[in-house]
Amino acid sequence: MKHACVIGWPVAHSRSPVIHRYWLKLYGLEGAYEQEAVRPEEIAEFLKTLGSHGYAGANVTLPHKEAALAAADRADQAATTIGAANTLWLDAKGLLHASNTDAYGFMTHLAQEAPDWNKGKRPVMVLGAGGAARAILQGLIEAGASKILLANRTGDRAKVLAQSFGPRVSVVPWEDRSKALAGCGLLVNTTSLGMTGKPPLDINLSALPLDAIVADIVYSPLETPLLAAAVGRGNRTVDGLGMLLHQAVPGFERWFGVRPEVTPALRAHVAAHLEAS
Ligand SMILES: NC(=O)c1ccc[n+]([C@@H]2O[C@H](COP(=O)([O-])OP(=O)(O)OC[C@H]3O[C@@H](n4cnc5c(N)ncnc54)[C@H](OP(=O)(O)O)[C@@H]3O)[C@@H](O)[C@H]2O)c1
């Protein structure tokens, strides 16, 4: 019987068990998916001994994503470029491999919901410069975005992030975020604004073309105030739940040997959990 887990501090908020346990049951696999609350001062030792804890691999959430990359014997290009890992697995020799599947998750969902997101190669506006923003930028650039405008409340953080991605990313001052939407084909919110318990994202969408797509990676609530405003003026929207579901696929396949599907039934199952909590 294979075991995997999600490691975080705290970890109780993680939705990963809901997703992976659904798939284990659906595919009739003999496996288990646990939660491991590991203190920051104990994470290096825990990861070094992941196999002796009985795990074939793990998801890693805040605040351990950088430590997970540092602990790995091998890291793929996504983890290296993003500078953080969210998926770990042990190979037959006991080597610890690290990947970051956030960019894969976001881009897979975006390509499904709005396959024409880069039609006309119009600029993409990304709000936020945290860990998730780095993954989104990596995914967008790899998929062919030619001009990305990046705005973040803390301007210096946006500058550092933009520099690491080269000339396709340019920084827009946070106070200019609304007017910079003119001519954009895609707007992505990667800040935590709009999340339950946080203030809504304060942005005026009136300059955004009506055929532009608005994506939010916040998934609780499923329809954030940003997405509601976009729907209200007729823009197509892409929510954050699809990213969460798709980022889980590669890890499950590594640990349990079956590539799982993201289906409407899984979406409904996880959405019901989100609503109940
Ligand atoms: N759908 C998914 O699968 C998925 C995956 C990863 C993350 N997420 C969600 O994405 C969000 C960001 O995650 P993260 O890991 O990137 O977090 P993070 O590293 O802590 O970054 C937070 C970002 O939000 C901005 N922010 C926070 N409060 C703000 C405020 N009051 N005004 C303006 N900007 C504010 C921060 O700006 P400063 O730099 O100025 O502080 C920063 O850009 C979270 O809600 C998380 O749940 C979703």
Tab-separated table of C-alpha atoms and ligand atoms in Angstrom:
chain	number	residue	atom	x	y	z
A	1	MET	CA	0.000	0.000	0.000
A	2	LYS	CA	1.434	3.357	-1.064
A	3	HIS	CA	1.244	6.424	1.142
A	4	ALA	CA	1.594	10.100	0.254
A	5	CYS	CA	0.888	13.239	2.244
A	6	VAL	CA	0.692	17.003	2.209
A	7	ILE	CA	3.259	18.760	4.399
A	8	GLY	CA	2.641	22.253	5.743
A	9	TRP	CA	2.596	24.428	8.861
A	10	PRO	CA	-0.289	24.741	9.429
A	11	VAL	CA	-1.716	22.059	7.170
A	12	ALA	CA	-5.360	21.631	8.212
A	13	HIS	CA	-6.576	24.162	5.585
A	14	SER	CA	-5.108	22.151	2.684
A	15	ARG	CA	-7.622	20.815	0.150
A	16	SER	CA	-5.159	18.242	-1.204
A	17	PRO	CA	-6.531	15.344	0.927
A	18	VAL	CA	-10.032	15.938	-0.494
A	19	ILE	CA	-8.703	15.671	-4.055
A	20	HIS	CA	-6.331	12.717	-3.632
A	21	ARG	CA	-8.683	10.660	-1.433
A	22	TYR	CA	-11.429	11.142	-4.052
A	23	TRP	CA	-9.136	9.737	-6.748
A	24	LEU	CA	-7.889	6.838	-4.568
A	25	LYS	CA	-11.502	5.767	-4.025
A	26	LEU	CA	-12.563	6.378	-7.633
A	27	TYR	CA	-9.743	4.260	-9.082
A	28	GLY	CA	-10.029	1.591	-6.336
A	29	LEU	CA	-6.359	1.931	-5.345
A	30	GLU	CA	-4.784	0.616	-2.189
A	31	GLY	CA	-3.247	3.833	-1.009
A	32	ALA	CA	-3.592	6.548	1.577
A	33	TYR	CA	-3.108	10.297	1.594
A	34	GLU	CA	-2.277	11.915	4.960
A	35	GLN	CA	-1.619	15.368	6.408
A	36	GLU	CA	1.684	16.166	8.103
A	37	ALA	CA	2.006	19.326	10.176
A	38	VAL	CA	5.765	19.934	10.288
A	39	ARG	CA	7.381	22.901	12.036
A	40	PRO	CA	9.796	25.006	9.974
A	41	GLU	CA	12.741	23.997	12.186
A	42	GLU	CA	11.972	20.314	11.550
A	43	ILE	CA	11.273	20.335	7.812
A	44	ALA	CA	14.811	19.562	6.572
A	45	GLU	CA	15.049	16.441	8.767
A	46	PHE	CA	11.502	15.350	7.891
A	47	LEU	CA	12.199	15.525	4.160
A	48	LYS	CA	15.511	13.698	4.547
A	49	THR	CA	13.608	10.829	6.169
A	50	LEU	CA	10.429	10.972	4.042
A	51	GLY	CA	10.847	7.330	2.955
A	52	SER	CA	11.298	6.043	6.491
A	53	HIS	CA	8.059	7.820	7.441
A	54	GLY	CA	6.471	5.427	4.937
A	55	TYR	CA	5.853	7.907	2.140
A	56	ALA	CA	6.359	7.467	-1.600
A	57	GLY	CA	6.100	11.230	-1.973
A	58	ALA	CA	4.347	14.379	-0.877
A	59	ASN	CA	2.746	17.659	-1.714
A	60	VAL	CA	4.315	20.628	0.001
A	61	THR	CA	2.487	23.782	0.954
A	62	LEU	CA	3.341	26.998	2.804
A	63	PRO	CA	5.825	27.713	4.287
A	64	HIS	CA	7.927	24.765	3.099
A	65	LYS	CA	8.050	25.080	-0.713
A	66	GLU	CA	11.580	26.543	-0.817
A	67	ALA	CA	12.848	24.041	1.775
A	68	ALA	CA	11.391	21.231	-0.354
A	69	LEU	CA	13.404	22.365	-3.353
A	70	ALA	CA	16.551	22.665	-1.217
A	71	ALA	CA	16.082	19.134	0.160
A	72	ALA	CA	15.681	17.483	-3.245
A	73	ASP	CA	18.399	15.399	-4.902
A	74	ARG	CA	16.905	16.211	-8.321
A	75	ALA	CA	14.663	19.107	-9.368
A	76	ASP	CA	12.928	19.591	-12.701
A	77	GLN	CA	13.000	22.803	-14.724
A	78	ALA	CA	9.691	24.100	-13.374
A	79	ALA	CA	10.812	23.823	-9.742
A	80	THR	CA	14.194	25.363	-10.515
A	81	THR	CA	12.737	28.296	-12.466
A	82	ILE	CA	10.019	28.951	-9.884
A	83	GLY	CA	12.494	28.486	-7.012
A	84	ALA	CA	10.075	26.361	-5.022
A	85	ALA	CA	8.640	22.827	-5.085
A	86	ASN	CA	5.096	21.634	-4.342
A	87	THR	CA	5.444	17.979	-5.410
A	88	LEU	CA	8.027	15.424	-4.225
A	89	TRP	CA	8.599	11.740	-4.947
A	90	LEU	CA	11.200	9.115	-4.143
A	91	ASP	CA	12.620	6.980	-6.933
A	92	ALA	CA	13.661	3.323	-6.736
A	93	LYS	CA	17.154	4.345	-5.557
A	94	GLY	CA	15.714	6.507	-2.788
A	95	LEU	CA	16.557	9.803	-4.469
A	96	LEU	CA	14.152	12.651	-3.722
A	97	HIS	CA	12.760	14.393	-6.832
A	98	ALA	CA	11.085	17.812	-6.790
A	99	SER	CA	8.698	19.510	-9.187
A	100	ASN	CA	6.440	22.525	-9.165
A	101	THR	CA	3.070	21.842	-10.776
A	102	ASP	CA	1.392	25.227	-10.164
A	103	ALA	CA	2.249	26.587	-13.618
A	104	TYR	CA	1.077	23.309	-15.190
A	105	GLY	CA	-2.167	23.505	-13.190
A	106	PHE	CA	-2.927	27.096	-14.110
A	107	MET	CA	-2.037	26.754	-17.789
A	108	THR	CA	-3.922	23.473	-18.248
A	109	HIS	CA	-7.102	24.976	-16.832
A	110	LEU	CA	-6.650	28.223	-18.800
A	111	ALA	CA	-6.101	26.299	-22.047
A	112	GLN	CA	-9.273	24.290	-21.403
A	113	GLU	CA	-11.520	27.179	-20.468
A	114	ALA	CA	-10.102	29.818	-22.822
A	115	PRO	CA	-7.934	28.171	-25.507
A	116	ASP	CA	-7.791	31.501	-27.363
A	117	TRP	CA	-6.308	33.407	-24.405
A	118	ASN	CA	-3.233	34.446	-26.442
A	119	LYS	CA	-5.070	35.223	-29.706
A	120	GLY	CA	-3.729	38.455	-31.119
A	121	LYS	CA	-0.793	38.297	-28.661
A	122	ARG	CA	-2.220	41.139	-26.636
A	123	PRO	CA	-0.533	42.064	-23.341
A	124	VAL	CA	-1.339	40.041	-20.225
A	125	MET	CA	-1.727	41.839	-16.901
A	126	VAL	CA	-0.619	39.903	-13.815
A	127	LEU	CA	-1.415	41.277	-10.359
A	128	GLY	CA	0.790	40.121	-7.466
A	129	ALA	CA	4.420	39.135	-7.039
A	130	GLY	CA	4.318	36.330	-4.481
A	131	GLY	CA	5.109	32.647	-4.878
A	132	ALA	CA	2.074	31.939	-7.051
A	133	ALA	CA	2.853	34.883	-9.362
A	134	ARG	CA	6.260	33.398	-10.119
A	135	ALA	CA	4.620	30.145	-11.221
A	136	ILE	CA	2.015	31.957	-13.325
A	137	LEU	CA	4.697	34.035	-15.082
A	138	GLN	CA	6.704	30.921	-15.843
A	139	GLY	CA	3.635	29.209	-17.292
A	140	LEU	CA	2.540	32.186	-19.377
A	141	ILE	CA	6.008	32.763	-20.820
A	142	GLU	CA	6.501	29.111	-21.663
A	143	ALA	CA	3.094	29.107	-23.401
A	144	GLY	CA	4.066	32.073	-25.587
A	145	ALA	CA	2.862	35.259	-23.874
A	146	SER	CA	4.895	37.995	-25.515
A	147	LYS	CA	4.211	40.953	-23.214
A	148	ILE	CA	3.341	40.701	-19.542
A	149	LEU	CA	2.550	43.704	-17.351
A	150	LEU	CA	3.210	43.036	-13.678
A	151	ALA	CA	1.728	45.137	-10.864
A	152	ASN	CA	2.222	44.552	-7.157
A	153	ARG	CA	1.506	46.617	-4.055
A	154	THR	CA	5.168	46.338	-3.052
A	155	GLY	CA	6.807	47.623	-6.228
A	156	ASP	CA	10.306	46.360	-5.417
A	157	ARG	CA	9.038	42.793	-5.222
A	158	ALA	CA	7.545	43.146	-8.715
A	159	LYS	CA	10.844	44.561	-10.036
A	160	VAL	CA	12.874	41.642	-8.681
A	161	LEU	CA	10.408	39.158	-10.152
A	162	ALA	CA	10.265	40.894	-13.536
A	163	GLN	CA	14.072	41.000	-13.757
A	164	SER	CA	14.307	37.264	-13.270
A	165	PHE	CA	12.044	36.690	-16.301
A	166	GLY	CA	13.680	39.136	-18.731
A	167	PRO	CA	12.309	41.696	-21.179
A	168	ARG	CA	8.900	40.130	-21.769
A	169	VAL	CA	7.823	41.213	-18.262
A	170	SER	CA	7.548	44.900	-17.412
A	171	VAL	CA	6.455	46.500	-14.158
A	172	VAL	CA	3.414	48.752	-13.881
A	173	PRO	CA	3.025	50.840	-10.693
A	174	TRP	CA	0.275	49.410	-8.451
A	175	GLU	CA	-1.665	52.699	-8.620
A	176	ASP	CA	-1.777	52.446	-12.446
A	177	ARG	CA	-3.214	48.908	-12.516
A	178	SER	CA	-6.682	49.968	-13.723
A	179	LYS	CA	-5.640	52.176	-16.620
A	180	ALA	CA	-2.958	49.691	-17.744
A	181	LEU	CA	-5.755	47.211	-18.570
A	182	ALA	CA	-6.415	49.036	-21.860
A	183	GLY	CA	-5.631	46.659	-24.733
A	184	CYS	CA	-4.953	43.612	-22.519
A	185	GLY	CA	-6.261	40.203	-23.597
A	186	LEU	CA	-5.952	38.529	-20.192
A	187	LEU	CA	-5.976	39.702	-16.573
A	188	VAL	CA	-4.766	37.320	-13.846
A	189	ASN	CA	-5.123	38.009	-10.137
A	190	THR	CA	-2.454	36.163	-8.139
A	191	THR	CA	-2.763	38.298	-5.004
A	192	SER	CA	-4.648	36.931	-2.028
A	193	LEU	CA	-7.168	39.792	-2.293
A	194	GLY	CA	-10.728	38.569	-2.748
A	195	MET	CA	-10.131	35.490	-0.616
A	196	THR	CA	-12.635	34.841	2.173
A	197	GLY	CA	-11.549	37.009	5.095
A	198	LYS	CA	-9.486	39.398	2.940
A	199	PRO	CA	-10.579	42.667	1.334
A	200	PRO	CA	-11.680	42.479	-2.305
A	201	LEU	CA	-9.239	43.455	-5.036
A	202	ASP	CA	-9.741	47.129	-5.719
A	203	ILE	CA	-9.583	47.548	-9.503
A	204	ASN	CA	-11.666	49.353	-12.133
A	205	LEU	CA	-12.221	47.092	-15.142
A	206	SER	CA	-13.650	49.772	-17.452
A	207	ALA	CA	-10.480	50.015	-19.593
A	208	LEU	CA	-10.292	46.234	-20.129
A	209	PRO	CA	-11.538	45.095	-23.576
A	210	LEU	CA	-14.851	43.230	-23.341
A	211	ASP	CA	-13.425	40.196	-25.140
A	212	ALA	CA	-10.554	39.874	-22.622
A	213	ILE	CA	-10.417	36.952	-20.191
A	214	VAL	CA	-10.291	37.486	-16.432
A	215	ALA	CA	-8.676	34.766	-14.313
A	216	ASP	CA	-8.432	34.612	-10.527
A	217	ILE	CA	-6.317	31.997	-8.755
A	218	VAL	CA	-8.159	32.585	-5.482
A	219	TYR	CA	-10.630	29.694	-5.187
A	220	SER	CA	-12.406	30.452	-1.925
A	221	PRO	CA	-14.930	31.853	-2.686
A	222	LEU	CA	-15.253	30.233	-6.086
A	223	GLU	CA	-16.647	33.434	-7.553
A	224	THR	CA	-14.458	36.212	-6.189
A	225	PRO	CA	-15.620	39.851	-6.330
A	226	LEU	CA	-13.207	40.302	-9.295
A	227	LEU	CA	-14.805	37.441	-11.232
A	228	ALA	CA	-18.300	38.690	-10.363
A	229	ALA	CA	-17.408	42.155	-11.693
A	230	ALA	CA	-15.966	40.630	-14.871
A	231	VAL	CA	-19.091	38.510	-15.449
A	232	GLY	CA	-21.217	41.600	-14.831
A	233	ARG	CA	-19.624	43.472	-17.737
A	234	GLY	CA	-19.516	40.449	-20.067
A	235	ASN	CA	-15.883	39.262	-19.819
A	236	ARG	CA	-15.200	35.518	-19.856
A	237	THR	CA	-13.770	34.254	-16.568
A	238	VAL	CA	-11.533	31.430	-15.339
A	239	ASP	CA	-11.687	30.535	-11.629
A	240	GLY	CA	-8.969	29.284	-9.267
A	241	LEU	CA	-10.420	25.849	-8.534
A	242	GLY	CA	-9.346	24.375	-11.874
A	243	MET	CA	-5.699	25.271	-11.146
A	244	LEU	CA	-5.934	23.596	-7.738
A	245	LEU	CA	-7.333	20.400	-9.267
A	246	HIS	CA	-4.949	20.186	-12.218
A	247	GLN	CA	-1.807	20.887	-10.150
A	248	ALA	CA	-2.607	17.710	-8.188
A	249	VAL	CA	-2.528	15.405	-11.246
A	250	PRO	CA	1.256	14.849	-11.726
A	251	GLY	CA	1.877	13.995	-8.058
A	252	PHE	CA	-0.941	11.427	-7.901
A	253	GLU	CA	0.393	9.760	-11.040
A	254	ARG	CA	3.938	9.575	-9.597
A	255	TRP	CA	2.869	8.078	-6.262
A	256	PHE	CA	0.011	5.792	-7.242
A	257	GLY	CA	0.754	4.948	-10.888
A	258	VAL	CA	-2.512	6.156	-12.426
A	259	ARG	CA	-2.915	9.450	-14.242
A	260	PRO	CA	-6.117	10.807	-12.688
A	261	GLU	CA	-8.718	12.862	-14.513
A	262	VAL	CA	-10.066	16.248	-13.535
A	263	THR	CA	-13.804	15.795	-14.088
A	264	PRO	CA	-16.939	17.845	-13.357
A	265	ALA	CA	-17.708	15.327	-10.571
A	266	LEU	CA	-14.348	15.990	-8.858
A	267	ARG	CA	-14.920	19.726	-9.237
A	268	ALA	CA	-18.359	19.464	-7.645
A	269	HIS	CA	-16.944	17.320	-4.801
A	270	VAL	CA	-14.191	19.813	-3.935
A	271	ALA	CA	-16.485	22.826	-4.420
A	272	ALA	CA	-18.933	21.285	-1.919
A	273	HIS	CA	-16.077	20.963	0.606
A	274	LEU	CA	-15.092	24.580	0.040
A	275	GLU	CA	-18.661	25.739	0.593
A	276	ALA	CA	-19.028	23.670	3.753
A	277	SER	CA	-15.860	25.064	5.361
B	1	LIG	N1	-5.647	28.063	-7.260
B	1	LIG	C1	-4.536	27.525	-6.810
B	1	LIG	O1	-4.215	26.359	-7.049
B	1	LIG	C2	-3.584	28.391	-6.025
B	1	LIG	C3	-2.224	28.055	-5.943
B	1	LIG	C4	-1.366	28.885	-5.216
B	1	LIG	C5	-1.880	30.009	-4.568
B	1	LIG	N2	-3.215	30.285	-4.671
B	1	LIG	C6	-3.761	31.487	-4.014
B	1	LIG	O2	-3.075	32.616	-4.522
B	1	LIG	C7	-2.955	33.627	-3.516
B	1	LIG	C8	-1.512	34.102	-3.433
B	1	LIG	O3	-0.684	33.028	-3.022
B	1	LIG	P1	0.914	33.215	-2.858
B	1	LIG	O4	1.427	31.900	-2.434
B	1	LIG	O5	1.499	33.896	-4.039
B	1	LIG	O6	0.954	34.230	-1.608
B	1	LIG	P2	2.126	35.254	-1.220
B	1	LIG	O7	3.446	34.739	-1.694
B	1	LIG	O8	1.926	35.529	0.238
B	1	LIG	O9	1.780	36.589	-2.062
B	1	LIG	C9	0.650	37.354	-1.742
B	1	LIG	C10	0.447	38.431	-2.809
B	1	LIG	O10	-0.753	39.146	-2.499
B	1	LIG	C11	-0.437	40.545	-2.348
B	1	LIG	N3	-1.271	41.146	-1.301
B	1	LIG	C12	-1.602	40.618	-0.105
B	1	LIG	N4	-2.369	41.492	0.588
B	1	LIG	C13	-2.506	42.596	-0.194
B	1	LIG	C14	-3.195	43.849	-0.044
B	1	LIG	N5	-3.884	44.135	1.068
B	1	LIG	N6	-3.129	44.757	-1.070
B	1	LIG	C15	-2.442	44.468	-2.194
B	1	LIG	N7	-1.768	43.312	-2.395
B	1	LIG	C16	-1.815	42.376	-1.402
B	1	LIG	C17	1.020	40.576	-1.958
B	1	LIG	O11	1.552	41.853	-2.225
B	1	LIG	P3	2.878	42.384	-1.454
B	1	LIG	O12	4.041	41.782	-2.175
B	1	LIG	O13	2.784	43.849	-1.583
B	1	LIG	O14	2.752	41.899	-0.035
B	1	LIG	C18	1.579	39.461	-2.868
B	1	LIG	O15	1.717	39.918	-4.175
B	1	LIG	C19	-3.518	33.001	-2.229
B	1	LIG	O16	-4.839	33.440	-2.071
B	1	LIG	C20	-3.501	31.515	-2.511
B	1	LIG	O17	-4.528	30.814	-1.816
B	1	LIG	C21	-4.072	29.519	-5.388
